[in-house]
PDB file of N, CA and C in Angstrom:
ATOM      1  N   UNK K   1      98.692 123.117 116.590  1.00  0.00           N
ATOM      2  CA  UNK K   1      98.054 123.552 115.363  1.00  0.00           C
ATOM      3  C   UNK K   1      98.353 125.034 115.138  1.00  0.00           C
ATOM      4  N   UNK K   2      97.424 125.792 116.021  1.00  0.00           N
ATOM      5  CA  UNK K   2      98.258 127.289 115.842  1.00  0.00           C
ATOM      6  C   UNK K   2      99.317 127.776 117.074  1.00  0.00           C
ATOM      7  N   UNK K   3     100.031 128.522 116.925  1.00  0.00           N
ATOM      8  CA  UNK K   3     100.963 129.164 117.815  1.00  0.00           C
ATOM      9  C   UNK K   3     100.657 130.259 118.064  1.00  0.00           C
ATOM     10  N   UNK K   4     100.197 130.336 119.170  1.00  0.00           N
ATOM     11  CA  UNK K   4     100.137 131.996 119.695  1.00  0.00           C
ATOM     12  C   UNK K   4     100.353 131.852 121.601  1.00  0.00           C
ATOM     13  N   UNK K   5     100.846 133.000 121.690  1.00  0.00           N
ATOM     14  CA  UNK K   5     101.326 133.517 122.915  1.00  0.00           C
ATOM     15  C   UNK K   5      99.945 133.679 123.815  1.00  0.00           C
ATOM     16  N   UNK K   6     100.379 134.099 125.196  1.00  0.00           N
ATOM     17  CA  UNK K   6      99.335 134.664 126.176  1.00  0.00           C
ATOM     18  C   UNK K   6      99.198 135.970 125.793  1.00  0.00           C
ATOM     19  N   UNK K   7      99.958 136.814 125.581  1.00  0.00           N
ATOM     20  CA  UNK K   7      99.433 137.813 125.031  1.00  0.00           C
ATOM     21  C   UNK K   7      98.528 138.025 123.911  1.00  0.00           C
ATOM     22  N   UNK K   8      99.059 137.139 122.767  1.00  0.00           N
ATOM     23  CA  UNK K   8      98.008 137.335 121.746  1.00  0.00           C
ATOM     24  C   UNK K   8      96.837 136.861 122.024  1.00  0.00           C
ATOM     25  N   UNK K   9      96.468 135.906 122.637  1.00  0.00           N
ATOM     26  CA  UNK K   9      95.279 135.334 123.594  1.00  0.00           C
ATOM     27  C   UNK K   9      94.434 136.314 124.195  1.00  0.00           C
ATOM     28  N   UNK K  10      95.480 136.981 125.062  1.00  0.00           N
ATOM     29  CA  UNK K  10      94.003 137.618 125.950  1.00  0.00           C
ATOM     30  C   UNK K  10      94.096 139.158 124.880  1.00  0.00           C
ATOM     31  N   UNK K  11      94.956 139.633 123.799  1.00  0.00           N
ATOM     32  CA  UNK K  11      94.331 140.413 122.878  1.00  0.00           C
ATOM     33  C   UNK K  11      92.733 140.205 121.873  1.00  0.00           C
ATOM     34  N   UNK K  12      93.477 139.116 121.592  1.00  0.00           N
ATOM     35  CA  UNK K  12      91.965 138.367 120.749  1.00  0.00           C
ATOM     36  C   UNK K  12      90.675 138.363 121.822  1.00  0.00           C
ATOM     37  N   UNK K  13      90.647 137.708 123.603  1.00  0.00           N
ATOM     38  CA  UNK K  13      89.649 137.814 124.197  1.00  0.00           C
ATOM     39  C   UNK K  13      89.459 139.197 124.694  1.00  0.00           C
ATOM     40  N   UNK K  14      90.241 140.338 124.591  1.00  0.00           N
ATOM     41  CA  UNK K  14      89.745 141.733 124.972  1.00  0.00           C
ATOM     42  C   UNK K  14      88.841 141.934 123.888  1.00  0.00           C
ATOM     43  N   UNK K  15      89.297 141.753 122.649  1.00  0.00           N
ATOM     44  CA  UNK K  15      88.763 142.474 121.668  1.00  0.00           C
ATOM     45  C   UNK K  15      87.373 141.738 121.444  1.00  0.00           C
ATOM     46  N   UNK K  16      87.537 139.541 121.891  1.00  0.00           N
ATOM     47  CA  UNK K  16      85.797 139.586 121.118  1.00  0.00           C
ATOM     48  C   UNK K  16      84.805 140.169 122.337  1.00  0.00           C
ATOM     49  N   UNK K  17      85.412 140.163 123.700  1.00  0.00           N
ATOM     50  CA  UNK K  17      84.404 141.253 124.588  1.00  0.00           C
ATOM     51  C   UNK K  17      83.899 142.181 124.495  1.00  0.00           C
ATOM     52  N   UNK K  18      84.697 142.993 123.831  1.00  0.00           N
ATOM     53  CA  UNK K  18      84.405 144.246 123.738  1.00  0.00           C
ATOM     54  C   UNK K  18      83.354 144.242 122.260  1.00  0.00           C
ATOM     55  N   UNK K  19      83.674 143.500 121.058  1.00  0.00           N
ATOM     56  CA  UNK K  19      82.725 143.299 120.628  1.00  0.00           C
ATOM     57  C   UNK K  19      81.126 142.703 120.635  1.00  0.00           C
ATOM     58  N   UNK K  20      81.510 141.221 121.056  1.00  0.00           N
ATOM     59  CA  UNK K  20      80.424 140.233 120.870  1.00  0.00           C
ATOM     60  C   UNK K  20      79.525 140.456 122.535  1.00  0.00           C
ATOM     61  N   UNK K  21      80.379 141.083 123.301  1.00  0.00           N
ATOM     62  CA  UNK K  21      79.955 141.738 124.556  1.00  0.00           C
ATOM     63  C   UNK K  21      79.919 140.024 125.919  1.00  0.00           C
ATOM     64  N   UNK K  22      79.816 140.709 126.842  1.00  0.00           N
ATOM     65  CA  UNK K  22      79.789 139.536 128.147  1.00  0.00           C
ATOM     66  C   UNK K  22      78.291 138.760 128.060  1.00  0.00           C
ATOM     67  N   UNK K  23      77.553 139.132 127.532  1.00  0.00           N
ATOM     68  CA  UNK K  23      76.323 137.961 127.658  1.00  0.00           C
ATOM     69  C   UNK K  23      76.373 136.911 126.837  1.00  0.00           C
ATOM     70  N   UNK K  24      77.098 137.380 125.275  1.00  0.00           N
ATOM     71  CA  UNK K  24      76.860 135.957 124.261  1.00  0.00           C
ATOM     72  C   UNK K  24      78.798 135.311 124.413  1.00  0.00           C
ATOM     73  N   UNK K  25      79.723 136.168 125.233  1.00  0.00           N
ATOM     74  CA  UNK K  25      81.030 135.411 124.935  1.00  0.00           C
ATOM     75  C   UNK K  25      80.958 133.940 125.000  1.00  0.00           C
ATOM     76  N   UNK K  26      80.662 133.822 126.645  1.00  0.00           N
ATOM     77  CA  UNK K  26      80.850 132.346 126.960  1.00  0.00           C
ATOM     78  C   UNK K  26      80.107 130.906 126.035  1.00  0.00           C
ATOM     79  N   UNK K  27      79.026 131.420 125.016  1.00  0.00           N
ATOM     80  CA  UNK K  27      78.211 130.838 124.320  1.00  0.00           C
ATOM     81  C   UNK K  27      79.462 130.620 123.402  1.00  0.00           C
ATOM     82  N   UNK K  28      79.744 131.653 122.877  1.00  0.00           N
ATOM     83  CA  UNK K  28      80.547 131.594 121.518  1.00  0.00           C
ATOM     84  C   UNK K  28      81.847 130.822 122.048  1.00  0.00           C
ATOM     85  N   UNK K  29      82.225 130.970 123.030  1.00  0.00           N
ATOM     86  CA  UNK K  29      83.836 130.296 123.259  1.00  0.00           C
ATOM     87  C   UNK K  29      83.593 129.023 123.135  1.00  0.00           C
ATOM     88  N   UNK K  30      82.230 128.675 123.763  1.00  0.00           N
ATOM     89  CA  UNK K  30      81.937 126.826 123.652  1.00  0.00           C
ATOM     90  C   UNK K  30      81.626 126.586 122.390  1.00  0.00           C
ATOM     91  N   UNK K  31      81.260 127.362 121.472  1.00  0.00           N
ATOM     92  CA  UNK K  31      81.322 126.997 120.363  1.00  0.00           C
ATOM     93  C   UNK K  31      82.171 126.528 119.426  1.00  0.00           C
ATOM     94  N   UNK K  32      83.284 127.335 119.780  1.00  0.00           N
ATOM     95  CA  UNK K  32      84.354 127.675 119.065  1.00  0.00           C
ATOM     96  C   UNK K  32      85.314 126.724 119.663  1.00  0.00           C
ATOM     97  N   UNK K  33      85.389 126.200 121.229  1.00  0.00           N
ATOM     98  CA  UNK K  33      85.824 124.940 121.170  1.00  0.00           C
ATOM     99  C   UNK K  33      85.576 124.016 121.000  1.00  0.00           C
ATOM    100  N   UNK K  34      84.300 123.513 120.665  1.00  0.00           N
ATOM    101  CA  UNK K  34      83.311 122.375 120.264  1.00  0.00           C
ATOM    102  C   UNK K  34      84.439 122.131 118.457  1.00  0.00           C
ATOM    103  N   UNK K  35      83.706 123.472 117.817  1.00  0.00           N
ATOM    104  CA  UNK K  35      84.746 123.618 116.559  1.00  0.00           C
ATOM    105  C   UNK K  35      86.077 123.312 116.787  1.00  0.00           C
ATOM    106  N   UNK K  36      86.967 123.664 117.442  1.00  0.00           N
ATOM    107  CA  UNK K  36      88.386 123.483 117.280  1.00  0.00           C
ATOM    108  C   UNK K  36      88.184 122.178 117.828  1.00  0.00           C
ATOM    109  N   UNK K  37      87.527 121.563 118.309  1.00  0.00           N
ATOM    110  CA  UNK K  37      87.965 120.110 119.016  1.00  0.00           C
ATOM    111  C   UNK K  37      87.181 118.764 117.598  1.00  0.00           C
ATOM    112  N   UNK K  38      86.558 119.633 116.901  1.00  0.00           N
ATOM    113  CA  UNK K  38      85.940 118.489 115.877  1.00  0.00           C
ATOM    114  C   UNK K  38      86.887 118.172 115.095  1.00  0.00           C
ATOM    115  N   UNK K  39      87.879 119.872 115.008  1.00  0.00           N
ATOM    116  CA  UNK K  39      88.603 120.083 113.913  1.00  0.00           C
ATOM    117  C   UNK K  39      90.300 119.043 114.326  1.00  0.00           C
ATOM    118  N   UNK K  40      90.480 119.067 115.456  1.00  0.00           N
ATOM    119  CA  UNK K  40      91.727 118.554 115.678  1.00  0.00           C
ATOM    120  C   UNK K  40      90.965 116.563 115.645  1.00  0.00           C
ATOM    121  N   UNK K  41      89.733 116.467 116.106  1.00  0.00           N
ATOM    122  CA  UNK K  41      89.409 115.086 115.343  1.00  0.00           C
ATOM    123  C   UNK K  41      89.246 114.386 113.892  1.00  0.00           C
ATOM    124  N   UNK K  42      89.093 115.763 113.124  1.00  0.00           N
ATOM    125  CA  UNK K  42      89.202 115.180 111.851  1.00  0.00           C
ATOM    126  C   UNK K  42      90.290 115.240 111.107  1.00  0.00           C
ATOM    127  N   UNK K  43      91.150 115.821 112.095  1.00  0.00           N
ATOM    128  CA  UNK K  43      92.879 115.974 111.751  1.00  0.00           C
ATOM    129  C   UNK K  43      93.852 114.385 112.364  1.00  0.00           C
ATOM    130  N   UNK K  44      93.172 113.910 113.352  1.00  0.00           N
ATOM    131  CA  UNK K  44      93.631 112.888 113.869  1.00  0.00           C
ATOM    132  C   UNK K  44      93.017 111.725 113.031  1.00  0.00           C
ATOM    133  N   UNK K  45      91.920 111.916 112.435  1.00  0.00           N
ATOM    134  CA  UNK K  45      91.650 110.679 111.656  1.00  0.00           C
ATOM    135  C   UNK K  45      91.936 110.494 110.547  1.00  0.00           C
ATOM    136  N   UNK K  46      91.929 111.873 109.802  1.00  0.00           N
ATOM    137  CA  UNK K  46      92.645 111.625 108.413  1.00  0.00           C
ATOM    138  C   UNK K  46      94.174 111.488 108.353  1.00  0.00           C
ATOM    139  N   UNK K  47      94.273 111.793 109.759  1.00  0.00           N
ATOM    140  CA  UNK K  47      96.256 111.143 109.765  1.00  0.00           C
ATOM    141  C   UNK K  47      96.669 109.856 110.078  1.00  0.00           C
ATOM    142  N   UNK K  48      95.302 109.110 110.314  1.00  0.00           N
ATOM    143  CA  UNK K  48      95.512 107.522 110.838  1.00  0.00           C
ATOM    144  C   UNK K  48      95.236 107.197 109.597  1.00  0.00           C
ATOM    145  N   UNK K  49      94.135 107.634 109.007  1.00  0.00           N
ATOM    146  CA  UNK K  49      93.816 106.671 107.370  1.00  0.00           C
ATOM    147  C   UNK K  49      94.837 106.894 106.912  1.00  0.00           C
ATOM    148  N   UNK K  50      95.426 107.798 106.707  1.00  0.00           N
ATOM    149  CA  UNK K  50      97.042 108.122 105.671  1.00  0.00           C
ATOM    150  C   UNK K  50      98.348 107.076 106.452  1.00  0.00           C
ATOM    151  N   UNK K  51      98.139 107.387 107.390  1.00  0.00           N
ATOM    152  CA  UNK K  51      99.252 106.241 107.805  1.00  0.00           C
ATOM    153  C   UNK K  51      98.510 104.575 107.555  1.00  0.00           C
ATOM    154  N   UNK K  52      97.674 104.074 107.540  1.00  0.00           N
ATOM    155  CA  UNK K  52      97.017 102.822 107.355  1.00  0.00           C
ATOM    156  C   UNK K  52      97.273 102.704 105.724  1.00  0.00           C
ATOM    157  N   UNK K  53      97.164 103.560 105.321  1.00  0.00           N
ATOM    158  CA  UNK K  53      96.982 103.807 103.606  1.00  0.00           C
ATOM    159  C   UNK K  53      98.504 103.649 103.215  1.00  0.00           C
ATOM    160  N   UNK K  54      99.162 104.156 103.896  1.00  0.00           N
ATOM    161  CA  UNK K  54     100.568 103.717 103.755  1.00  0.00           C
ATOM    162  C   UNK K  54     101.196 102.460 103.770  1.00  0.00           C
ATOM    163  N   UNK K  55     100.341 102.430 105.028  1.00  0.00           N
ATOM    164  CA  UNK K  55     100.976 100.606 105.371  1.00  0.00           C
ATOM    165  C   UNK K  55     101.010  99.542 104.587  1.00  0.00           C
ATOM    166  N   UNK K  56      99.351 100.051 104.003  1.00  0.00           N
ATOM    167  CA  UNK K  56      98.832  98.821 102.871  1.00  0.00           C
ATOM    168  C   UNK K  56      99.614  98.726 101.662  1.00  0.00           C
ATOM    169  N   UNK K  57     100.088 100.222 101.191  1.00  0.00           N
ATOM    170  CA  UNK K  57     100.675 100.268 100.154  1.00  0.00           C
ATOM    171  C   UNK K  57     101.770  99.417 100.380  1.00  0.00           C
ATOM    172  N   UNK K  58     103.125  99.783 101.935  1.00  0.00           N
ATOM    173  CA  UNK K  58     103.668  98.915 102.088  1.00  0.00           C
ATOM    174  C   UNK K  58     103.702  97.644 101.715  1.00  0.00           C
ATOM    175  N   UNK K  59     102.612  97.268 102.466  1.00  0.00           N
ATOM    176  CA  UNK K  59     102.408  95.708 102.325  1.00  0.00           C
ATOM    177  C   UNK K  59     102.033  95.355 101.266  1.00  0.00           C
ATOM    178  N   UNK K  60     101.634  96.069 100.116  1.00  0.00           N
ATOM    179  CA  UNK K  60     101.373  95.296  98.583  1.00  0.00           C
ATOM    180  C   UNK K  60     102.789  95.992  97.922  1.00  0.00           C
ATOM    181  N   UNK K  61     103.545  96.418  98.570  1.00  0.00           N
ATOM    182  CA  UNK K  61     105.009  96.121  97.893  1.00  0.00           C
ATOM    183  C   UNK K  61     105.626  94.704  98.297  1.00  0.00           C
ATOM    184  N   UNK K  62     105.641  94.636  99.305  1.00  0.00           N
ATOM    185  CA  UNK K  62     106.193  93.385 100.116  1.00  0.00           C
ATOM    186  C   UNK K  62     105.631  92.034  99.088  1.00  0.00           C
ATOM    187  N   UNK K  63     104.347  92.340  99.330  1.00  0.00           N
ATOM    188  CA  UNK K  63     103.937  91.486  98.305  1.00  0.00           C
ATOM    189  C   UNK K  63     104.317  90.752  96.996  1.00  0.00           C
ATOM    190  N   UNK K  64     104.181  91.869  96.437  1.00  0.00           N
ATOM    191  CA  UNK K  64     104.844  92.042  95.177  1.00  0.00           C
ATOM    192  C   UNK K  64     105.940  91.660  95.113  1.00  0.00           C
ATOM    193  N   UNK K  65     107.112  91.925  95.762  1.00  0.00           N
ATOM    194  CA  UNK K  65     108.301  91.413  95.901  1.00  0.00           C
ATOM    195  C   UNK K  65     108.359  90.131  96.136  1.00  0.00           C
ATOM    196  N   UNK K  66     107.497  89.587  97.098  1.00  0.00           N
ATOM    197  CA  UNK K  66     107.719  88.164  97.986  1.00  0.00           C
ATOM    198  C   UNK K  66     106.717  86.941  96.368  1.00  0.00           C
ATOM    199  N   UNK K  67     106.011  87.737  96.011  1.00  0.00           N
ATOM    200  CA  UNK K  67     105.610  87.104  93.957  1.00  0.00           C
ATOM    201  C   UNK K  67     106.305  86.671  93.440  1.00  0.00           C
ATOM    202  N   UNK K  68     107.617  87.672  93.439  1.00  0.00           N
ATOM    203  CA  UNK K  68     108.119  88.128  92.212  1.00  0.00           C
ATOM    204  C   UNK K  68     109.283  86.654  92.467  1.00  0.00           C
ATOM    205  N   UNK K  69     109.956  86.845  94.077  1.00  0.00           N
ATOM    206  CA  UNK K  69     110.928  85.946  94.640  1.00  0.00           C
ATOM    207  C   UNK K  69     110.061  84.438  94.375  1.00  0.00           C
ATOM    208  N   UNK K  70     109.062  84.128  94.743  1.00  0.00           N
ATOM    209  CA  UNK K  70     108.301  82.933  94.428  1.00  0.00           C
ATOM    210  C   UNK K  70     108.344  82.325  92.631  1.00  0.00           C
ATOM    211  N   UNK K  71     107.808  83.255  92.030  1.00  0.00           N
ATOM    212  CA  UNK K  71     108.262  82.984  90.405  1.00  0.00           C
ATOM    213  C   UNK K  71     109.686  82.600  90.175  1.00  0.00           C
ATOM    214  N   UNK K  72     110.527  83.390  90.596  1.00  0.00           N
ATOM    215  CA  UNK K  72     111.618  82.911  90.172  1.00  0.00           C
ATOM    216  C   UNK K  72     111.792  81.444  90.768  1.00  0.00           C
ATOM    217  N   UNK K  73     111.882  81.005  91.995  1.00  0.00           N
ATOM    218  CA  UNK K  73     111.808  79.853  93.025  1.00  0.00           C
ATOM    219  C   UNK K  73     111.384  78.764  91.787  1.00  0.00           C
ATOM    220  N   UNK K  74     110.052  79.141  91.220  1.00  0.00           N
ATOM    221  CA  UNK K  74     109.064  77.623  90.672  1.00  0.00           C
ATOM    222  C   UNK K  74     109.859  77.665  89.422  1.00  0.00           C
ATOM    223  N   UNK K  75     110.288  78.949  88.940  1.00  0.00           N
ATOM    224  CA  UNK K  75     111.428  78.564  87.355  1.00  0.00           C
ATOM    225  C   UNK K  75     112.589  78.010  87.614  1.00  0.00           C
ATOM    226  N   UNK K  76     113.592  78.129  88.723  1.00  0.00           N
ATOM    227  CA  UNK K  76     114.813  77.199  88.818  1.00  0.00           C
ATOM    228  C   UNK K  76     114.191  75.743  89.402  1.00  0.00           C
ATOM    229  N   UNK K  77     113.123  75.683  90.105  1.00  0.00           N
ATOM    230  CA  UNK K  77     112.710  74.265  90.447  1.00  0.00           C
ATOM    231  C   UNK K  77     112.195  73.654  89.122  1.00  0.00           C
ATOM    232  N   UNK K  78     111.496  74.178  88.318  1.00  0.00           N
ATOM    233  CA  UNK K  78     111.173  73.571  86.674  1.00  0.00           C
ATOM    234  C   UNK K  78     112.417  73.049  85.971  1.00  0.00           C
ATOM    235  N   UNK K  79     113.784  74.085  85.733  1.00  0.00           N
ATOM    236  CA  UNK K  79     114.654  74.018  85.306  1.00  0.00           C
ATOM    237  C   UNK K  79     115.461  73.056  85.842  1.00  0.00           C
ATOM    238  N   UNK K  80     115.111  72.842  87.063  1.00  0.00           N
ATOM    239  CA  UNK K  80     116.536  71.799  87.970  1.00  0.00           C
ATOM    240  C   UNK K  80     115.603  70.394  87.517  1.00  0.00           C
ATOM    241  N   UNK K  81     114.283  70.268  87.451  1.00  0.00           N
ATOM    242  CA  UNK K  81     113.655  68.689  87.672  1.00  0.00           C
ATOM    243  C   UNK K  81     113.367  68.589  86.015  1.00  0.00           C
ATOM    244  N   UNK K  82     113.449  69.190  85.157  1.00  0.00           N
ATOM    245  CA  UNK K  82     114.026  69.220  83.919  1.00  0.00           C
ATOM    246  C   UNK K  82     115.354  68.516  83.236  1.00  0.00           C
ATOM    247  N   UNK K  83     116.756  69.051  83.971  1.00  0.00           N
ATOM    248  CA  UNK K  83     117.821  68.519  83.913  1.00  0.00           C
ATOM    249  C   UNK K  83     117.998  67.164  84.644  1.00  0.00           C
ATOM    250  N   UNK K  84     117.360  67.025  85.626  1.00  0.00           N
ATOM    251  CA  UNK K  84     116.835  65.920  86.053  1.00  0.00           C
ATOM    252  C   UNK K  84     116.385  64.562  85.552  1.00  0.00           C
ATOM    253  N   UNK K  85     115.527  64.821  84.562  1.00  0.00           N
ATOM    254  CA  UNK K  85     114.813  64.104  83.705  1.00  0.00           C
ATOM    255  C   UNK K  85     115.527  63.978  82.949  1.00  0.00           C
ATOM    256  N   UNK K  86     116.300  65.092  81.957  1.00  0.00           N
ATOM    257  CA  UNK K  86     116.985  64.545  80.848  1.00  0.00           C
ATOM    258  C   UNK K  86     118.193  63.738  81.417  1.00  0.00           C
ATOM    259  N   UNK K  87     119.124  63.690  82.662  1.00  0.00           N
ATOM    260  CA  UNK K  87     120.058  63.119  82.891  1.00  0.00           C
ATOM    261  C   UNK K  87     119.260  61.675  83.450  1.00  0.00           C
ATOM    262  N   UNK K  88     118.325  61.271  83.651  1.00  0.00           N
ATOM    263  CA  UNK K  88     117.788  59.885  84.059  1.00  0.00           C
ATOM    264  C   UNK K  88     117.723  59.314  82.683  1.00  0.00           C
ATOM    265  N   UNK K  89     116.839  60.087  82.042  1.00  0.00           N
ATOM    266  CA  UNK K  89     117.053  59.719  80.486  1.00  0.00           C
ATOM    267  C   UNK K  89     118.096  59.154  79.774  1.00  0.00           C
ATOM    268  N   UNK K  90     119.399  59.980  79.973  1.00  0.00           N
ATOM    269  CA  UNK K  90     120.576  60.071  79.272  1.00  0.00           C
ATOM    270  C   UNK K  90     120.959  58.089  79.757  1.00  0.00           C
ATOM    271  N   UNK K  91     121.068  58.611  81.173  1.00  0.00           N
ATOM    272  CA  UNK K  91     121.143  57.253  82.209  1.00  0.00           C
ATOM    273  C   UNK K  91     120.676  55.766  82.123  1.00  0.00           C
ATOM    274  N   UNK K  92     119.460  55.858  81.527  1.00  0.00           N
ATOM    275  CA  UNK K  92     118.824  54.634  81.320  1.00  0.00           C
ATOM    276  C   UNK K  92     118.670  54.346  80.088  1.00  0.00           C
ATOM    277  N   UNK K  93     119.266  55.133  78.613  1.00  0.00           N
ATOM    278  CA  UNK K  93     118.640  54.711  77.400  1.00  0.00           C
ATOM    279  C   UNK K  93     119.977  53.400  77.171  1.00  0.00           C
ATOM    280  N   UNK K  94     119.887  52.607  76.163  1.00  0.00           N
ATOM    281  CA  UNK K  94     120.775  51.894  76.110  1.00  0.00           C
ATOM    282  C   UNK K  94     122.074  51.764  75.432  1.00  0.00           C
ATOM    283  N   UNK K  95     122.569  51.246  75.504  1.00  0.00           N
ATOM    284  CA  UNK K  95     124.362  52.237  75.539  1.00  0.00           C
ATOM    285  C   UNK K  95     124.535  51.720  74.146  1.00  0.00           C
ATOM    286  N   UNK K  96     123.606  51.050  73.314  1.00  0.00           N
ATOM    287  CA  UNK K  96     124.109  51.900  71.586  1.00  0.00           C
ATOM    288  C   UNK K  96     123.401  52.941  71.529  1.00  0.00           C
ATOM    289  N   UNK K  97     122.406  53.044  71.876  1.00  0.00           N
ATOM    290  CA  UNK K  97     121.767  54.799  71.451  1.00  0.00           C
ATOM    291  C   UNK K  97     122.628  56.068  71.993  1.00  0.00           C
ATOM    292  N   UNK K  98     123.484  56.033  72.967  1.00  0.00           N
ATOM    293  CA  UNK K  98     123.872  56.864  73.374  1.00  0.00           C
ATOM    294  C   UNK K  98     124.816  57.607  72.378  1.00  0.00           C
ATOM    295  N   UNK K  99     125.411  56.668  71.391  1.00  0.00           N
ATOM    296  CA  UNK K  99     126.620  57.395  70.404  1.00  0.00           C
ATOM    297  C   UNK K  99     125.424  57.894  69.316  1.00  0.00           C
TER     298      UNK K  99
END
């Protein structure tokens, strides 16, 4: 999350000593990792919903597609048992009607 060195580390802990002083540091550091550790959990969960959120989207493309391939499927099966019919038709009417 952030990048910093050992040096910049123990700059930042000279300086909150010297401010916030040795009786309240160790209070505040647990604080402050309590905070950074909520914070890298609500970073890990809103990166799972976004990837789940993705997926779904995925999968209602797939969807959509696998519709779209099905429609077409039931229109050449209409169209084929169609030609079907009219050639049984053609087939069985009686051979003066045909001219």
């Amino acid at each position: 999350m952030f990048e910093s060195s050992f040096l910049e580390m123990l700059v930042v802990g000279v300086i909150a000593l010297l401010v916030i002083g040795p009786e309240r540091l160790p209070g505040l550091a647990r604080k402050a990792g309590r905070l950074l550790g909520k914070a890298r959990a609500f970073i890990a969960t809103t990166r799972t919903d976004i990837e789940r959120e993705l997926r779904t989207e995925e999968m209602r493309g797939m969807l959509s597609r696998q519709e779209e391939e099905i429609r077409e499927l039931r229109n050449l099966m209409q169209q084929n048992t169609q030609d079907v019919r009219h050639s049984i038709e053609d087939a069985t009417k009686p051979h003066d009607e045909k001219s």
